[in-house]
mmCIF file with all atom_site columns, C-alpha atoms in Angstrom:
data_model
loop_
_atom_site.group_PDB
_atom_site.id
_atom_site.type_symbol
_atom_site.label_atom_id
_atom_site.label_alt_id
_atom_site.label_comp_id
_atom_site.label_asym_id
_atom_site.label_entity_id
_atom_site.label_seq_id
_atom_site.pdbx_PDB_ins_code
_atom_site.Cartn_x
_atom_site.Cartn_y
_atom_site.Cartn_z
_atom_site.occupancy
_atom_site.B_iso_or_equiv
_atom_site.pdbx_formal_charge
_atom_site.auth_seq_id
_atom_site.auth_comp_id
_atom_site.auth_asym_id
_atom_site.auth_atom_id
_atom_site.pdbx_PDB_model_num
ATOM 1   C CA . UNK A 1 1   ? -21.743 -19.085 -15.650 1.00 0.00 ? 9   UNK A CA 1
ATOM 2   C CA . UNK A 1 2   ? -24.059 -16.958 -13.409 1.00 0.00 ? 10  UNK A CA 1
ATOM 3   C CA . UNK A 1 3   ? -23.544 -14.341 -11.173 1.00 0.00 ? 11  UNK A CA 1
ATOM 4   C CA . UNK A 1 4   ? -25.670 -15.001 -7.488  1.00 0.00 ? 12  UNK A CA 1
ATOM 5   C CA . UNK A 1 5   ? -23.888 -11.399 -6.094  1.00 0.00 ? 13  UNK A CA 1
ATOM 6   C CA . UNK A 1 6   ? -26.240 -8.670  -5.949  1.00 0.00 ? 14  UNK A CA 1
ATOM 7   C CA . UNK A 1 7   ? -28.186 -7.001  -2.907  1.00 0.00 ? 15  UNK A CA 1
ATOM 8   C CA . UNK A 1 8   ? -31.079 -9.109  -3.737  1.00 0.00 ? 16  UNK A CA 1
ATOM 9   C CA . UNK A 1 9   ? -30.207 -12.632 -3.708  1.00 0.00 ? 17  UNK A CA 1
ATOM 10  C CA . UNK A 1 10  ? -30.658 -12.805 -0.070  1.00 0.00 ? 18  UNK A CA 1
ATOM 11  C CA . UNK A 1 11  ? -34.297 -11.171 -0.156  1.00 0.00 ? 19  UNK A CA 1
ATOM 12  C CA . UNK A 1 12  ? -36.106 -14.707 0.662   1.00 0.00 ? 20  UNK A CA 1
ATOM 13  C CA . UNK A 1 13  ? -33.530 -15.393 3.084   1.00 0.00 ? 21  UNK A CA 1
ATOM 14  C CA . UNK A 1 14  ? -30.290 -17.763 3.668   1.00 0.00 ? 22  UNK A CA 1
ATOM 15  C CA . UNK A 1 15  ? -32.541 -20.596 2.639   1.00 0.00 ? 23  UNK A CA 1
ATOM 16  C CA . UNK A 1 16  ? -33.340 -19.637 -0.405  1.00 0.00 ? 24  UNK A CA 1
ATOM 17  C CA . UNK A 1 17  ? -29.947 -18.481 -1.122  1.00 0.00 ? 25  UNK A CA 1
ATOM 18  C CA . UNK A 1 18  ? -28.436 -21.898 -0.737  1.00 0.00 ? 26  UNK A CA 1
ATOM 19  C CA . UNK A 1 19  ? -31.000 -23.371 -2.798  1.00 0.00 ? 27  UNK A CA 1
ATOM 20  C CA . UNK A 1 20  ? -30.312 -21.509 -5.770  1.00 0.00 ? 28  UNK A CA 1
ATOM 21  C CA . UNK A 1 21  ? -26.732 -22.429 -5.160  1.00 0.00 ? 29  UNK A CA 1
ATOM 22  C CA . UNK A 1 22  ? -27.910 -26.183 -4.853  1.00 0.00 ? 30  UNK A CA 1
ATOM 23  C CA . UNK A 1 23  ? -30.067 -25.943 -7.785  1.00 0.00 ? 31  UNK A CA 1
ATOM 24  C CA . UNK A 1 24  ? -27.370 -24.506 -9.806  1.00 0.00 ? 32  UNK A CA 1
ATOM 25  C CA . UNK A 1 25  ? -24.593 -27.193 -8.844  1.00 0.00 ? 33  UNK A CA 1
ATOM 26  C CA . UNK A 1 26  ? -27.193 -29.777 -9.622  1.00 0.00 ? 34  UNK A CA 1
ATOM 27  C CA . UNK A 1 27  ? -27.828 -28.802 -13.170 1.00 0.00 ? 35  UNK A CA 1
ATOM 28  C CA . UNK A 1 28  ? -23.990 -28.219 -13.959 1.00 0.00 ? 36  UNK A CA 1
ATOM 29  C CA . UNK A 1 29  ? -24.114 -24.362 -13.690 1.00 0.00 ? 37  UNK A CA 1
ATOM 30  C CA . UNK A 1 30  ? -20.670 -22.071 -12.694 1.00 0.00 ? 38  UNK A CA 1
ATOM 31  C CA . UNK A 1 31  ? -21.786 -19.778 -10.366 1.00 0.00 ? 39  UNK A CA 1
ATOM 32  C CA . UNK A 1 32  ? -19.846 -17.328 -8.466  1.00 0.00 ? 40  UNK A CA 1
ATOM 33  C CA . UNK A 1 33  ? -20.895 -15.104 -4.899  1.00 0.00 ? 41  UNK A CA 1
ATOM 34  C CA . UNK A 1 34  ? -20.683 -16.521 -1.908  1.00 0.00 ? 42  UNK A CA 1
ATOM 35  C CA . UNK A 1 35  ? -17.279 -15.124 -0.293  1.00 0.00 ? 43  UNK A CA 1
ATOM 36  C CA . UNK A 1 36  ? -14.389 -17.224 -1.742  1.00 0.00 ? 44  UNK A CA 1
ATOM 37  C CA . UNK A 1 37  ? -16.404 -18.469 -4.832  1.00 0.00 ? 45  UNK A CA 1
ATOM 38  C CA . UNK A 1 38  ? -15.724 -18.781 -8.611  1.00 0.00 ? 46  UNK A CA 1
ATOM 39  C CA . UNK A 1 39  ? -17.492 -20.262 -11.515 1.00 0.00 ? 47  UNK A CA 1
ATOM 40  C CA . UNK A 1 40  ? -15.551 -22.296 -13.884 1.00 0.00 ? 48  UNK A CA 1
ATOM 41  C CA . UNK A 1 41  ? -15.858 -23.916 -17.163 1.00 0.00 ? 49  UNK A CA 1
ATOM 42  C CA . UNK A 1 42  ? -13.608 -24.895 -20.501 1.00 0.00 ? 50  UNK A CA 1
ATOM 43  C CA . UNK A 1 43  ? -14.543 -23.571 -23.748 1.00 0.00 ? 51  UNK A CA 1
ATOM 44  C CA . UNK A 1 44  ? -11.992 -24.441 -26.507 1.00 0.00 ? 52  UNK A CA 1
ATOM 45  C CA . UNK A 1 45  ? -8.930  -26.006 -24.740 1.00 0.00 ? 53  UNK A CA 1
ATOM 46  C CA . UNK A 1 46  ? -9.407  -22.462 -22.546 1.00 0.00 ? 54  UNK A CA 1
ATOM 47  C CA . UNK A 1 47  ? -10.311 -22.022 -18.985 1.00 0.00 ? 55  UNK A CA 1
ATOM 48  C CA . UNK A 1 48  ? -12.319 -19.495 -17.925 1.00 0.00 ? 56  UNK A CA 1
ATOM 49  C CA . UNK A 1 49  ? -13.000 -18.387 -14.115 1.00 0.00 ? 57  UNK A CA 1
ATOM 50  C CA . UNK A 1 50  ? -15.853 -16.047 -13.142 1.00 0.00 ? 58  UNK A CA 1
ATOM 51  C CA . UNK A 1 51  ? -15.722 -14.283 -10.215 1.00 0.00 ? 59  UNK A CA 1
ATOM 52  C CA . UNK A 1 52  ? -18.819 -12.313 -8.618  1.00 0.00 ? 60  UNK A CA 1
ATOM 53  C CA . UNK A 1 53  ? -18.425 -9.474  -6.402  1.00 0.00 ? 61  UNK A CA 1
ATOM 54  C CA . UNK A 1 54  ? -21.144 -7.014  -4.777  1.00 0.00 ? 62  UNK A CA 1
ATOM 55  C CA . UNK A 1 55  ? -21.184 -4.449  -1.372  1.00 0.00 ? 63  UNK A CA 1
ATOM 56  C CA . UNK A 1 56  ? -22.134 -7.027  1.143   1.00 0.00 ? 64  UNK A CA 1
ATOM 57  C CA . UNK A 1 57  ? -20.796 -9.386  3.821   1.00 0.00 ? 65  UNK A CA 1
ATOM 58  C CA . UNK A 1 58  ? -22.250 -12.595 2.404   1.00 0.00 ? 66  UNK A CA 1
ATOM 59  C CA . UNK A 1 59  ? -20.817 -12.621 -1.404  1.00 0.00 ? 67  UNK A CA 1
ATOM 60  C CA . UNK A 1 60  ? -17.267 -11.586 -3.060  1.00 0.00 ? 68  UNK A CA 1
ATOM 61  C CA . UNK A 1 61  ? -17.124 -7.832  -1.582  1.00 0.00 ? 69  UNK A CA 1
ATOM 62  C CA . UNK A 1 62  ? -16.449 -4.890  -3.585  1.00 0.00 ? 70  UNK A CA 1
ATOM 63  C CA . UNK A 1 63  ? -14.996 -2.768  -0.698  1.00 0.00 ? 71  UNK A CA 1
ATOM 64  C CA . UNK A 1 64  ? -12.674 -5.675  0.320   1.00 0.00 ? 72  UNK A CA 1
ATOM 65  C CA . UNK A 1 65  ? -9.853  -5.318  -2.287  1.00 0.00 ? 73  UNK A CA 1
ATOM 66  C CA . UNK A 1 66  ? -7.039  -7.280  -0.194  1.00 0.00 ? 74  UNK A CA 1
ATOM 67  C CA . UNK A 1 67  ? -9.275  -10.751 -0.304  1.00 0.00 ? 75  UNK A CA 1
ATOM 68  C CA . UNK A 1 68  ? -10.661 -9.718  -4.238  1.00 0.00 ? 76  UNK A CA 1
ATOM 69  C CA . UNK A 1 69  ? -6.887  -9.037  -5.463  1.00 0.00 ? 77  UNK A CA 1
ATOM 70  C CA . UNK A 1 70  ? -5.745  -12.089 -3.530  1.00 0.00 ? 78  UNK A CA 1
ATOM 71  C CA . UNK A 1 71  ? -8.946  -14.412 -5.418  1.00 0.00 ? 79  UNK A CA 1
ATOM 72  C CA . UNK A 1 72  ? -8.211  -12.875 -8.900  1.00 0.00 ? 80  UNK A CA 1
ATOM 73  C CA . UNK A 1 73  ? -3.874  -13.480 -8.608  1.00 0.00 ? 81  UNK A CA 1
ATOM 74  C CA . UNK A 1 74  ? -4.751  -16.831 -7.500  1.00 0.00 ? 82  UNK A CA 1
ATOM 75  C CA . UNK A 1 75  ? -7.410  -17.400 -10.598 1.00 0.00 ? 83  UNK A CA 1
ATOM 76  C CA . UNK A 1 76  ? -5.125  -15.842 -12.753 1.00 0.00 ? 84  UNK A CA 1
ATOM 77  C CA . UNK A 1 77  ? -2.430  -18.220 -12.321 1.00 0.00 ? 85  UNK A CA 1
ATOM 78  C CA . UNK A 1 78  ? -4.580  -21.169 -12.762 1.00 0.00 ? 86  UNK A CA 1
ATOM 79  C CA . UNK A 1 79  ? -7.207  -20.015 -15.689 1.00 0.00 ? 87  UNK A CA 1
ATOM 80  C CA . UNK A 1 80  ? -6.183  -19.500 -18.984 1.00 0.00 ? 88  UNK A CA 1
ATOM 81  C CA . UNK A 1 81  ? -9.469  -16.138 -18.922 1.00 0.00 ? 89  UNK A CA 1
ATOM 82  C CA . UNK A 1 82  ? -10.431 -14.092 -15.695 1.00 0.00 ? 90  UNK A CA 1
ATOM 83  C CA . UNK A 1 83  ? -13.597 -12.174 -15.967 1.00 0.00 ? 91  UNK A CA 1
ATOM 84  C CA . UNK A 1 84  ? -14.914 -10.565 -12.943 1.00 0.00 ? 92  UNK A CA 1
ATOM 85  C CA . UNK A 1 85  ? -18.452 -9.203  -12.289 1.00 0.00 ? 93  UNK A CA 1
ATOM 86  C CA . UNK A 1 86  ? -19.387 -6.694  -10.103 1.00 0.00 ? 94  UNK A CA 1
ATOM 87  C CA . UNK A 1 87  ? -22.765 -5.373  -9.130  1.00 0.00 ? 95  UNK A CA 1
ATOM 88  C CA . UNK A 1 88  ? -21.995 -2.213  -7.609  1.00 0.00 ? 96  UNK A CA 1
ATOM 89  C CA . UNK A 1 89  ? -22.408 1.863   -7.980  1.00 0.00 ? 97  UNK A CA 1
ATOM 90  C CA . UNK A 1 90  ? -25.151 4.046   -7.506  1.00 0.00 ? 98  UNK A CA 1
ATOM 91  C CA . UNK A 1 91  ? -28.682 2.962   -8.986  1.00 0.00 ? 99  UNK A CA 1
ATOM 92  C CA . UNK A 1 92  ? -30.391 4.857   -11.559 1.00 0.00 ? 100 UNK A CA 1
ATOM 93  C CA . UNK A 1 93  ? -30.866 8.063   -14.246 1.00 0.00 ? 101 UNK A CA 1
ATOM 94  C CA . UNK A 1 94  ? -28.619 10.417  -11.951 1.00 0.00 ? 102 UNK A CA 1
ATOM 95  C CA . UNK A 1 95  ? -25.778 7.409   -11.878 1.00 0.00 ? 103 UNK A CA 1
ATOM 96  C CA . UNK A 1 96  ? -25.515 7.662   -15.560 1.00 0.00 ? 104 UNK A CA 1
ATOM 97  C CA . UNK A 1 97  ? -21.939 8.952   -14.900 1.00 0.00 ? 105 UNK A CA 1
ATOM 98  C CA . UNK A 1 98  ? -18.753 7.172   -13.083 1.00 0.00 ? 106 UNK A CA 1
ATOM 99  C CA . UNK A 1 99  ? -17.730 9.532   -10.447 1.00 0.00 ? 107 UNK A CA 1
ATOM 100 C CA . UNK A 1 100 ? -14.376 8.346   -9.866  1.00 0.00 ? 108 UNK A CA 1
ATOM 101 C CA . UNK A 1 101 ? -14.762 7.814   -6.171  1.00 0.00 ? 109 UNK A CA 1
ATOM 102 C CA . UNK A 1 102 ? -16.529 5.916   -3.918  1.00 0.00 ? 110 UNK A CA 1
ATOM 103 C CA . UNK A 1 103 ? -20.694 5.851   -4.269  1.00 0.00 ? 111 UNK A CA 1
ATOM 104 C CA . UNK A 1 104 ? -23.352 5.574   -1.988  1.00 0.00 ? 112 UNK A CA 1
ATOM 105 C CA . UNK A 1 105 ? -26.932 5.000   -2.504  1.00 0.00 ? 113 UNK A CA 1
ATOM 106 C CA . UNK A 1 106 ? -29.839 5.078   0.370   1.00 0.00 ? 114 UNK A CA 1
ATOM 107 C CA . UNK A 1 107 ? -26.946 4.837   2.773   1.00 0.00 ? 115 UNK A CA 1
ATOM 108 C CA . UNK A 1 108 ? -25.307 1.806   1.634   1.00 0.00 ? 116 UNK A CA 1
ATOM 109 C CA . UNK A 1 109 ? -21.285 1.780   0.232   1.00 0.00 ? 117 UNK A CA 1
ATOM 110 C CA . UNK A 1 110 ? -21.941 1.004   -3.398  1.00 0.00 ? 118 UNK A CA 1
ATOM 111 C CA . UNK A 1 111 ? -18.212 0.953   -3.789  1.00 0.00 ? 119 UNK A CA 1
ATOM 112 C CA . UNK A 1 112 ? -15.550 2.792   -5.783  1.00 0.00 ? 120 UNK A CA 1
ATOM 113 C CA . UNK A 1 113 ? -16.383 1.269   -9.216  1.00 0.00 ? 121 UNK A CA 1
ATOM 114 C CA . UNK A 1 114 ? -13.608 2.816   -11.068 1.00 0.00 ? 122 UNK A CA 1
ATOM 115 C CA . UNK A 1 115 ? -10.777 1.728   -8.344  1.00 0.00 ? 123 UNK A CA 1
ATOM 116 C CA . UNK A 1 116 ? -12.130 -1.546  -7.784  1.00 0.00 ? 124 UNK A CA 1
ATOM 117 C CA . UNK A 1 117 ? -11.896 -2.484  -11.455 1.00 0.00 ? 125 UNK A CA 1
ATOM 118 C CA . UNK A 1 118 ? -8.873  -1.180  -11.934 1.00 0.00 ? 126 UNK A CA 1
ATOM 119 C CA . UNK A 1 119 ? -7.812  -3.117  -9.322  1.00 0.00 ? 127 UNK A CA 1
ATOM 120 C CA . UNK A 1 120 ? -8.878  -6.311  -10.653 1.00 0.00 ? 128 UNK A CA 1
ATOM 121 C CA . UNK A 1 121 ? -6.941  -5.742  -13.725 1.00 0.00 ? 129 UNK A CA 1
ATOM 122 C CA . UNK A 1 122 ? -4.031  -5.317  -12.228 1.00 0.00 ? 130 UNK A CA 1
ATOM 123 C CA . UNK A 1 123 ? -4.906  -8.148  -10.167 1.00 0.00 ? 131 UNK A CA 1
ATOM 124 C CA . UNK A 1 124 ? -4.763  -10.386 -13.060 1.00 0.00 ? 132 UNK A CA 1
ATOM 125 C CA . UNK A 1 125 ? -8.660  -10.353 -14.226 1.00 0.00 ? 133 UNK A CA 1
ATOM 126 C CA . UNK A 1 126 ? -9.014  -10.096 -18.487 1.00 0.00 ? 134 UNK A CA 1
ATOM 127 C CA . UNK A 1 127 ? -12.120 -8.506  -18.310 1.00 0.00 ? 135 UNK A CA 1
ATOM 128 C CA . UNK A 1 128 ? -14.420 -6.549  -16.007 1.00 0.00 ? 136 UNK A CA 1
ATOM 129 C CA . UNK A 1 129 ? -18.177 -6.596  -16.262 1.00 0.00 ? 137 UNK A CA 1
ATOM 130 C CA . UNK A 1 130 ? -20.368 -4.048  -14.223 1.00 0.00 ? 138 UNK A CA 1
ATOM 131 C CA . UNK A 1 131 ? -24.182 -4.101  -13.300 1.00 0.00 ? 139 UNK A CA 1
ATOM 132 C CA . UNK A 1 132 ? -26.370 -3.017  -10.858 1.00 0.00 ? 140 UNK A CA 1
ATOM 133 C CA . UNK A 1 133 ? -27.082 0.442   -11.489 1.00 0.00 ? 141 UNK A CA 1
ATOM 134 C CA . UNK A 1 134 ? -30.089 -0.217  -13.645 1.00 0.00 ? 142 UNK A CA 1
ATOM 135 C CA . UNK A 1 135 ? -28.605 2.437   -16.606 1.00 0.00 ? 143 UNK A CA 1
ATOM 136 C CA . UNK A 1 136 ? -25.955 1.911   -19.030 1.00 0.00 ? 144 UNK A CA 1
ATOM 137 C CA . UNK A 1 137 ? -22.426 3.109   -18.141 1.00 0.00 ? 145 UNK A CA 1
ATOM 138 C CA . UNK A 1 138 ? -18.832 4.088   -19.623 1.00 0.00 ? 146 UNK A CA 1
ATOM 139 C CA . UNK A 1 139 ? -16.662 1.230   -20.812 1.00 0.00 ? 147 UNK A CA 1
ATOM 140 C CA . UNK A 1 140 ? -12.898 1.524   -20.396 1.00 0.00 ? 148 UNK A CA 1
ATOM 141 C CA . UNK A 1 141 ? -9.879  0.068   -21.989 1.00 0.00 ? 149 UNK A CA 1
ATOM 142 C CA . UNK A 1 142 ? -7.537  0.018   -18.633 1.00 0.00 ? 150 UNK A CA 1
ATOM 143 C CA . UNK A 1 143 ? -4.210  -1.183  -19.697 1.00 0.00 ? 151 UNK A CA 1
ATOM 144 C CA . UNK A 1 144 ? -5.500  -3.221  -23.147 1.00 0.00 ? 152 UNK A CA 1
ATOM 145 C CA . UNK A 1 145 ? -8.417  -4.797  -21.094 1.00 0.00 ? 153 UNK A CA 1
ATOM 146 C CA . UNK A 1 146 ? -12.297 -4.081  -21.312 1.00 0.00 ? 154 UNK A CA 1
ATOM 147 C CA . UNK A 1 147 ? -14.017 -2.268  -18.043 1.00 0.00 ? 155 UNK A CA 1
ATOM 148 C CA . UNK A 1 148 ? -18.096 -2.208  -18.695 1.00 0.00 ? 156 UNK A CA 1
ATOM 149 C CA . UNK A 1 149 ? -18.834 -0.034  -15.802 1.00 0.00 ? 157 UNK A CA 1
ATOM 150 C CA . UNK A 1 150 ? -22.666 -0.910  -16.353 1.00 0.00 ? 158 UNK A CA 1
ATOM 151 C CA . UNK A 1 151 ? -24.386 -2.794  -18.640 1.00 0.00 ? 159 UNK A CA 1
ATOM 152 C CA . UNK A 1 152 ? -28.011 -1.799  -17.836 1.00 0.00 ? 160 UNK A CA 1
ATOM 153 C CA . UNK A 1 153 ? -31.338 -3.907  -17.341 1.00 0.00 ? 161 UNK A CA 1
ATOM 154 C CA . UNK A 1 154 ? -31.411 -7.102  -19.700 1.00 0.00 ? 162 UNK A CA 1
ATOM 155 C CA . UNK A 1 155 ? -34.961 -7.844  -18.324 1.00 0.00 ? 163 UNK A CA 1
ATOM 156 C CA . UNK A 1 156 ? -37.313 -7.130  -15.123 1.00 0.00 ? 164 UNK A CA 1
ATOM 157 C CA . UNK A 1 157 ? -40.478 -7.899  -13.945 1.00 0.00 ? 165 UNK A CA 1
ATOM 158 C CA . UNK A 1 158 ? -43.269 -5.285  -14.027 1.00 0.00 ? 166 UNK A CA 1
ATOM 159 C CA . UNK A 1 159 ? -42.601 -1.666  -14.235 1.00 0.00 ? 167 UNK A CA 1
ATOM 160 C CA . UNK A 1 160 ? -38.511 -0.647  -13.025 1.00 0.00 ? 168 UNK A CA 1
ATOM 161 C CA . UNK A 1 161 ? -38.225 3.081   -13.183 1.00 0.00 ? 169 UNK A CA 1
ATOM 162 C CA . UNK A 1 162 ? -35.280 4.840   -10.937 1.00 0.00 ? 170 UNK A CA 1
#
């Protein structure tokens, strides 16, 4: 399953953005981020969703808890394991730290990271994965379930220094 909600999968434009959805549905990948979406797939007897969220009008939205509770109840009661990514908080070596309240970064509502997956927990998710911040974060146990507020840069091209 992949995640397509960040602030950069629209950077080549709406285009581009449907053909990676397109390309992904054609070679039987789950992908979640486009408001409404989920990723899907059976492991085991189990069903898992996935369900991508970021800070922006055109994916699952962070700041919109009504419509993300609402997705992960209804997920919850038909998939055996929720998880739900977010790509949110503020980006780099001074975000090292969860501040508990809502972030913003060059202007733009990053989200409260801490309330949002709490949220989804109680919402029915199983576990909560964060990126976007570039720097590894906290994890949490909230109520017997994993919160991984950030989990850093896998891999990037060229040089990536906040």
């Amino acid at each position: 399953m992949v995640s397509l909600a960040n602030n950069h999968i629209g950077d080549f434009g709406d285009f581009c953005m449907k053909e990676a959805q397109r390309i992904m549905d054609e070679n039987n990948i789950s992908w979640s981020g486009a408001p409404g979406t989920y990723g899907v797939f059976e492991h085991q007897g189990k069903k898992i969703a996935l369900a991508a969220f970021h800070t922006a009008d055109h994916v699952n939205n962070v700041n919109d808890l009504p419509e993300a509770k609402k997705l992960i109840h209804k997920l919850k009661s038909e998939y055996d394991l929720v998880i739900v990514s977010f790509h949110g908080g503020a980006e780099g070596f001074n975000a090292l730290r969860i501040p508990m309240k809502k972030e913003i970064f060059f202007g733009e509502n990053r989200g409260d990271v801490a309330k949002f997956a709490h949220a989804m927990i109680d919402a029915g998710a199983d576990l909560v994965l964060g990126h976007g911040p570039h720097v590894n974060r906290a994890m949490e146990l909230y109520k017997g379930h994993l919160i991984a507020y950030s989990l850093g840069n896998f891999a990037t091209y060229g040089t990536f220094n906040l």
